[in-house]
JSON list of C-alpha atoms in Angstrom, two decimals:
[
{"chain": "H", "resi": 4, "resn": "MET", "atom": "CA", "xyz": [99.70, 53.59, -79.03]},
{"chain": "H", "resi": 5, "resn": "ALA", "atom": "CA", "xyz": [103.34, 52.63, -78.42]},
{"chain": "H", "resi": 6, "resn": "PHE", "atom": "CA", "xyz": [106.02, 53.34, -81.03]},
{"chain": "H", "resi": 7, "resn": "CYS", "atom": "CA", "xyz": [109.31, 51.62, -81.82]},
{"chain": "H", "resi": 8, "resn": "PRO", "atom": "CA", "xyz": [112.00, 54.21, -82.63]},
{"chain": "H", "resi": 9, "resn": "ALA", "atom": "CA", "xyz": [114.17, 51.57, -84.34]},
{"chain": "H", "resi": 10, "resn": "CYS", "atom": "CA", "xyz": [111.58, 49.84, -86.57]},
{"chain": "H", "resi": 11, "resn": "LYS", "atom": "CA", "xyz": [109.29, 52.86, -86.90]},
{"chain": "H", "resi": 12, "resn": "SER", "atom": "CA", "xyz": [106.27, 50.66, -86.15]},
{"chain": "H", "resi": 13, "resn": "ASP", "atom": "CA", "xyz": [103.22, 51.16, -83.93]},
{"chain": "H", "resi": 14, "resn": "TRP", "atom": "CA", "xyz": [102.09, 48.65, -81.31]},
{"chain": "H", "resi": 15, "resn": "PRO", "atom": "CA", "xyz": [99.09, 48.47, -78.98]},
{"chain": "H", "resi": 16, "resn": "ASP", "atom": "CA", "xyz": [99.32, 50.18, -75.59]},
{"chain": "H", "resi": 17, "resn": "GLY", "atom": "CA", "xyz": [100.71, 47.91, -72.91]},
{"chain": "H", "resi": 18, "resn": "THR", "atom": "CA", "xyz": [103.39, 46.43, -75.18]},
{"chain": "H", "resi": 19, "resn": "ALA", "atom": "CA", "xyz": [106.73, 47.04, -73.43]},
{"chain": "H", "resi": 20, "resn": "ASN", "atom": "CA", "xyz": [109.23, 45.88, -76.08]},
{"chain": "H", "resi": 21, "resn": "CYS", "atom": "CA", "xyz": [109.04, 45.76, -79.86]},
{"chain": "H", "resi": 22, "resn": "PRO", "atom": "CA", "xyz": [108.11, 42.22, -81.01]},
{"chain": "H", "resi": 23, "resn": "ILE", "atom": "CA", "xyz": [110.32, 42.70, -84.10]},
{"chain": "H", "resi": 24, "resn": "CYS", "atom": "CA", "xyz": [113.62, 44.08, -82.76]},
{"chain": "H", "resi": 25, "resn": "GLY", "atom": "CA", "xyz": [113.20, 43.87, -78.98]},
{"chain": "H", "resi": 26, "resn": "LYS", "atom": "CA", "xyz": [113.87, 47.58, -78.41]},
{"chain": "H", "resi": 27, "resn": "GLU", "atom": "CA", "xyz": [111.92, 49.33, -75.63]},
{"chain": "H", "resi": 28, "resn": "LEU", "atom": "CA", "xyz": [108.83, 51.07, -76.98]},
{"chain": "H", "resi": 29, "resn": "ASP", "atom": "CA", "xyz": [108.21, 54.75, -76.41]},
{"chain": "H", "resi": 30, "resn": "ALA", "atom": "CA", "xyz": [104.65, 56.00, -76.02]},
{"chain": "H", "resi": 31, "resn": "GLU", "atom": "CA", "xyz": [105.65, 59.63, -76.58]},
{"chain": "H", "resi": 32, "resn": "THR", "atom": "CA", "xyz": [107.72, 59.27, -79.77]},
{"chain": "H", "resi": 33, "resn": "ALA", "atom": "CA", "xyz": [104.62, 58.68, -81.86]},
{"chain": "H", "resi": 34, "resn": "GLU", "atom": "CA", "xyz": [103.41, 62.14, -80.84]},
{"chain": "H", "resi": 35, "resn": "ALA", "atom": "CA", "xyz": [106.72, 63.90, -81.56]},
{"chain": "H", "resi": 36, "resn": "GLN", "atom": "CA", "xyz": [106.55, 67.45, -82.87]},
{"chain": "H", "resi": 37, "resn": "TRP", "atom": "CA", "xyz": [108.87, 68.11, -85.80]},
{"chain": "H", "resi": 38, "resn": "VAL", "atom": "CA", "xyz": [110.66, 71.43, -86.19]},
{"chain": "H", "resi": 39, "resn": "MET", "atom": "CA", "xyz": [112.67, 72.95, -89.02]},
{"chain": "H", "resi": 40, "resn": "ILE", "atom": "CA", "xyz": [116.14, 73.55, -87.55]},
{"chain": "H", "resi": 41, "resn": "GLY", "atom": "CA", "xyz": [117.87, 75.17, -90.52]},
{"chain": "H", "resi": 42, "resn": "SER", "atom": "CA", "xyz": [118.76, 74.91, -94.18]},
{"chain": "H", "resi": 43, "resn": "VAL", "atom": "CA", "xyz": [121.53, 74.27, -96.65]},
{"chain": "H", "resi": 44, "resn": "ASP", "atom": "CA", "xyz": [121.95, 75.70, -100.13]},
{"chain": "H", "resi": 45, "resn": "ASN", "atom": "CA", "xyz": [122.82, 72.69, -102.27]},
{"chain": "H", "resi": 46, "resn": "LYS", "atom": "CA", "xyz": [121.74, 69.08, -102.76]},
{"chain": "H", "resi": 47, "resn": "LEU", "atom": "CA", "xyz": [125.13, 67.59, -101.88]},
{"chain": "H", "resi": 48, "resn": "SER", "atom": "CA", "xyz": [125.10, 69.31, -98.48]},
{"chain": "H", "resi": 49, "resn": "ALA", "atom": "CA", "xyz": [121.46, 68.31, -97.96]},
{"chain": "H", "resi": 50, "resn": "ASP", "atom": "CA", "xyz": [122.27, 64.65, -98.63]},
{"chain": "H", "resi": 51, "resn": "PHE", "atom": "CA", "xyz": [125.32, 64.86, -96.33]},
{"chain": "H", "resi": 52, "resn": "ALA", "atom": "CA", "xyz": [123.22, 66.45, -93.56]},
{"chain": "H", "resi": 53, "resn": "LYS", "atom": "CA", "xyz": [120.62, 63.68, -93.83]},
{"chain": "H", "resi": 54, "resn": "GLU", "atom": "CA", "xyz": [123.23, 60.90, -93.79]},
{"chain": "H", "resi": 55, "resn": "THR", "atom": "CA", "xyz": [125.09, 62.49, -90.87]},
{"chain": "H", "resi": 56, "resn": "LEU", "atom": "CA", "xyz": [121.99, 62.76, -88.68]},
{"chain": "H", "resi": 57, "resn": "GLU", "atom": "CA", "xyz": [120.90, 59.23, -89.59]},
{"chain": "H", "resi": 58, "resn": "ALA", "atom": "CA", "xyz": [124.35, 57.99, -88.50]},
{"chain": "H", "resi": 59, "resn": "TYR", "atom": "CA", "xyz": [123.61, 59.53, -85.08]},
{"chain": "H", "resi": 60, "resn": "GLU", "atom": "CA", "xyz": [120.19, 57.79, -85.16]},
{"chain": "H", "resi": 61, "resn": "ILE", "atom": "CA", "xyz": [118.35, 61.12, -85.29]},
{"chain": "H", "resi": 62, "resn": "PRO", "atom": "CA", "xyz": [115.20, 60.99, -87.46]},
{"chain": "H", "resi": 63, "resn": "VAL", "atom": "CA", "xyz": [115.44, 63.61, -90.19]},
{"chain": "H", "resi": 64, "resn": "VAL", "atom": "CA", "xyz": [113.44, 64.93, -93.14]},
{"chain": "H", "resi": 65, "resn": "VAL", "atom": "CA", "xyz": [114.98, 67.16, -95.82]},
{"chain": "H", "resi": 66, "resn": "ILE", "atom": "CA", "xyz": [112.60, 69.15, -98.02]},
{"chain": "H", "resi": 67, "resn": "SER", "atom": "CA", "xyz": [113.61, 70.95, -101.21]},
{"chain": "H", "resi": 68, "resn": "ARG", "atom": "CA", "xyz": [112.22, 74.47, -101.42]},
{"chain": "H", "resi": 69, "resn": "SER", "atom": "CA", "xyz": [113.89, 75.17, -104.76]},
{"chain": "H", "resi": 70, "resn": "GLY", "atom": "CA", "xyz": [111.55, 73.18, -106.99]},
{"chain": "H", "resi": 71, "resn": "PHE", "atom": "CA", "xyz": [112.31, 70.97, -109.95]},
{"chain": "H", "resi": 72, "resn": "PHE", "atom": "CA", "xyz": [115.78, 71.74, -111.39]},
{"chain": "H", "resi": 73, "resn": "GLY", "atom": "CA", "xyz": [115.85, 75.00, -109.47]},
{"chain": "H", "resi": 74, "resn": "ASN", "atom": "CA", "xyz": [112.46, 76.16, -110.76]},
{"chain": "H", "resi": 75, "resn": "ILE", "atom": "CA", "xyz": [109.31, 76.36, -108.69]},
{"chain": "H", "resi": 76, "resn": "GLY", "atom": "CA", "xyz": [106.82, 74.22, -110.56]},
{"chain": "H", "resi": 77, "resn": "LEU", "atom": "CA", "xyz": [107.53, 72.26, -113.72]},
{"chain": "H", "resi": 78, "resn": "THR", "atom": "CA", "xyz": [108.47, 74.29, -116.74]},
{"chain": "H", "resi": 79, "resn": "LEU", "atom": "CA", "xyz": [109.40, 72.48, -119.91]},
{"chain": "H", "resi": 80, "resn": "THR", "atom": "CA", "xyz": [111.35, 75.33, -121.48]},
{"chain": "H", "resi": 81, "resn": "ALA", "atom": "CA", "xyz": [114.28, 75.62, -119.07]},
{"chain": "H", "resi": 82, "resn": "PHE", "atom": "CA", "xyz": [116.08, 72.98, -117.04]},
{"chain": "H", "resi": 83, "resn": "HIS", "atom": "CA", "xyz": [117.73, 75.32, -114.57]},
{"chain": "H", "resi": 84, "resn": "SER", "atom": "CA", "xyz": [117.01, 78.93, -113.80]},
{"chain": "H", "resi": 85, "resn": "GLY", "atom": "CA", "xyz": [120.24, 79.63, -111.94]},
{"chain": "H", "resi": 86, "resn": "ALA", "atom": "CA", "xyz": [118.25, 80.52, -108.82]},
{"chain": "H", "resi": 87, "resn": "PRO", "atom": "CA", "xyz": [119.84, 79.41, -105.55]},
{"chain": "H", "resi": 88, "resn": "GLU", "atom": "CA", "xyz": [118.78, 76.07, -104.16]},
{"chain": "H", "resi": 89, "resn": "LEU", "atom": "CA", "xyz": [117.32, 75.73, -100.67]},
{"chain": "H", "resi": 90, "resn": "PHE", "atom": "CA", "xyz": [116.85, 72.55, -98.62]},
{"chain": "H", "resi": 91, "resn": "GLU", "atom": "CA", "xyz": [115.19, 72.69, -95.19]},
{"chain": "H", "resi": 92, "resn": "VAL", "atom": "CA", "xyz": [116.17, 70.18, -92.49]},
{"chain": "H", "resi": 93, "resn": "SER", "atom": "CA", "xyz": [113.57, 69.06, -89.92]},
{"chain": "H", "resi": 94, "resn": "VAL", "atom": "CA", "xyz": [113.93, 66.80, -86.87]},
{"chain": "H", "resi": 95, "resn": "PRO", "atom": "CA", "xyz": [111.78, 65.90, -83.84]},
{"chain": "H", "resi": 96, "resn": "SER", "atom": "CA", "xyz": [111.75, 68.84, -81.41]},
{"chain": "H", "resi": 97, "resn": "GLU", "atom": "CA", "xyz": [113.50, 66.90, -78.63]},
{"chain": "H", "resi": 98, "resn": "GLU", "atom": "CA", "xyz": [116.45, 66.25, -81.00]},
{"chain": "H", "resi": 99, "resn": "ALA", "atom": "CA", "xyz": [116.65, 69.80, -82.41]},
{"chain": "H", "resi": 100, "resn": "GLU", "atom": "CA", "xyz": [119.53, 71.23, -80.33]},
{"chain": "H", "resi": 101, "resn": "GLU", "atom": "CA", "xyz": [121.77, 68.18, -80.72]},
{"chain": "H", "resi": 102, "resn": "ALA", "atom": "CA", "xyz": [121.03, 67.86, -84.45]},
{"chain": "H", "resi": 103, "resn": "SER", "atom": "CA", "xyz": [121.77, 71.53, -85.06]},
{"chain": "H", "resi": 104, "resn": "GLU", "atom": "CA", "xyz": [125.11, 71.28, -83.24]},
{"chain": "H", "resi": 105, "resn": "ILE", "atom": "CA", "xyz": [126.05, 68.15, -85.19]},
{"chain": "H", "resi": 106, "resn": "LEU", "atom": "CA", "xyz": [125.27, 69.84, -88.51]},
{"chain": "H", "resi": 107, "resn": "HIS", "atom": "CA", "xyz": [127.18, 72.97, -87.50]},
{"chain": "H", "resi": 108, "resn": "LEU", "atom": "CA", "xyz": [130.26, 70.82, -86.84]},
{"chain": "H", "resi": 109, "resn": "ALA", "atom": "CA", "xyz": [129.79, 68.69, -89.96]},
{"chain": "H", "resi": 110, "resn": "LEU", "atom": "CA", "xyz": [128.86, 71.38, -92.50]},
{"chain": "H", "resi": 111, "resn": "GLY", "atom": "CA", "xyz": [130.44, 74.55, -91.10]},
{"chain": "H", "resi": 112, "resn": "GLU", "atom": "CA", "xyz": [129.46, 77.65, -93.06]},
{"chain": "H", "resi": 113, "resn": "LYS", "atom": "CA", "xyz": [127.18, 75.65, -95.37]},
{"chain": "H", "resi": 114, "resn": "TRP", "atom": "CA", "xyz": [124.81, 75.10, -92.41]},
{"chain": "H", "resi": 115, "resn": "GLN", "atom": "CA", "xyz": [122.32, 77.95, -91.91]},
{"chain": "H", "resi": 116, "resn": "ARG", "atom": "CA", "xyz": [120.83, 77.45, -88.44]},
{"chain": "H", "resi": 117, "resn": "LYS", "atom": "CA", "xyz": [117.29, 78.74, -87.97]},
{"chain": "H", "resi": 118, "resn": "GLU", "atom": "CA", "xyz": [117.19, 81.44, -85.30]},
{"chain": "H", "resi": 119, "resn": "HIS", "atom": "CA", "xyz": [114.50, 80.86, -82.69]}
]
């Protein structure tokens, strides 16, 4: 199965270019391994990290590990526990080094790179 990195669509093997956008298809991108490259401690930084990597055309997923309003699970008695927020940033493994460097430059001390 071939994959278009621009349209994020799958095409049958043997297709050289994406019929939608014309970009060259990549047979290996569909099998990409994603890795968590680091974390940030607030939603504003998480949103900025996501937008920054997308501007560099690096696929990115940001996952909140702090739960709903700072609580793990839904509690109806409190809206915020005061516990620190945590957002993990994941990218395809072949983009990990470049993405981590970009976020280090963009976020500075807010970026907590995962040690390998």
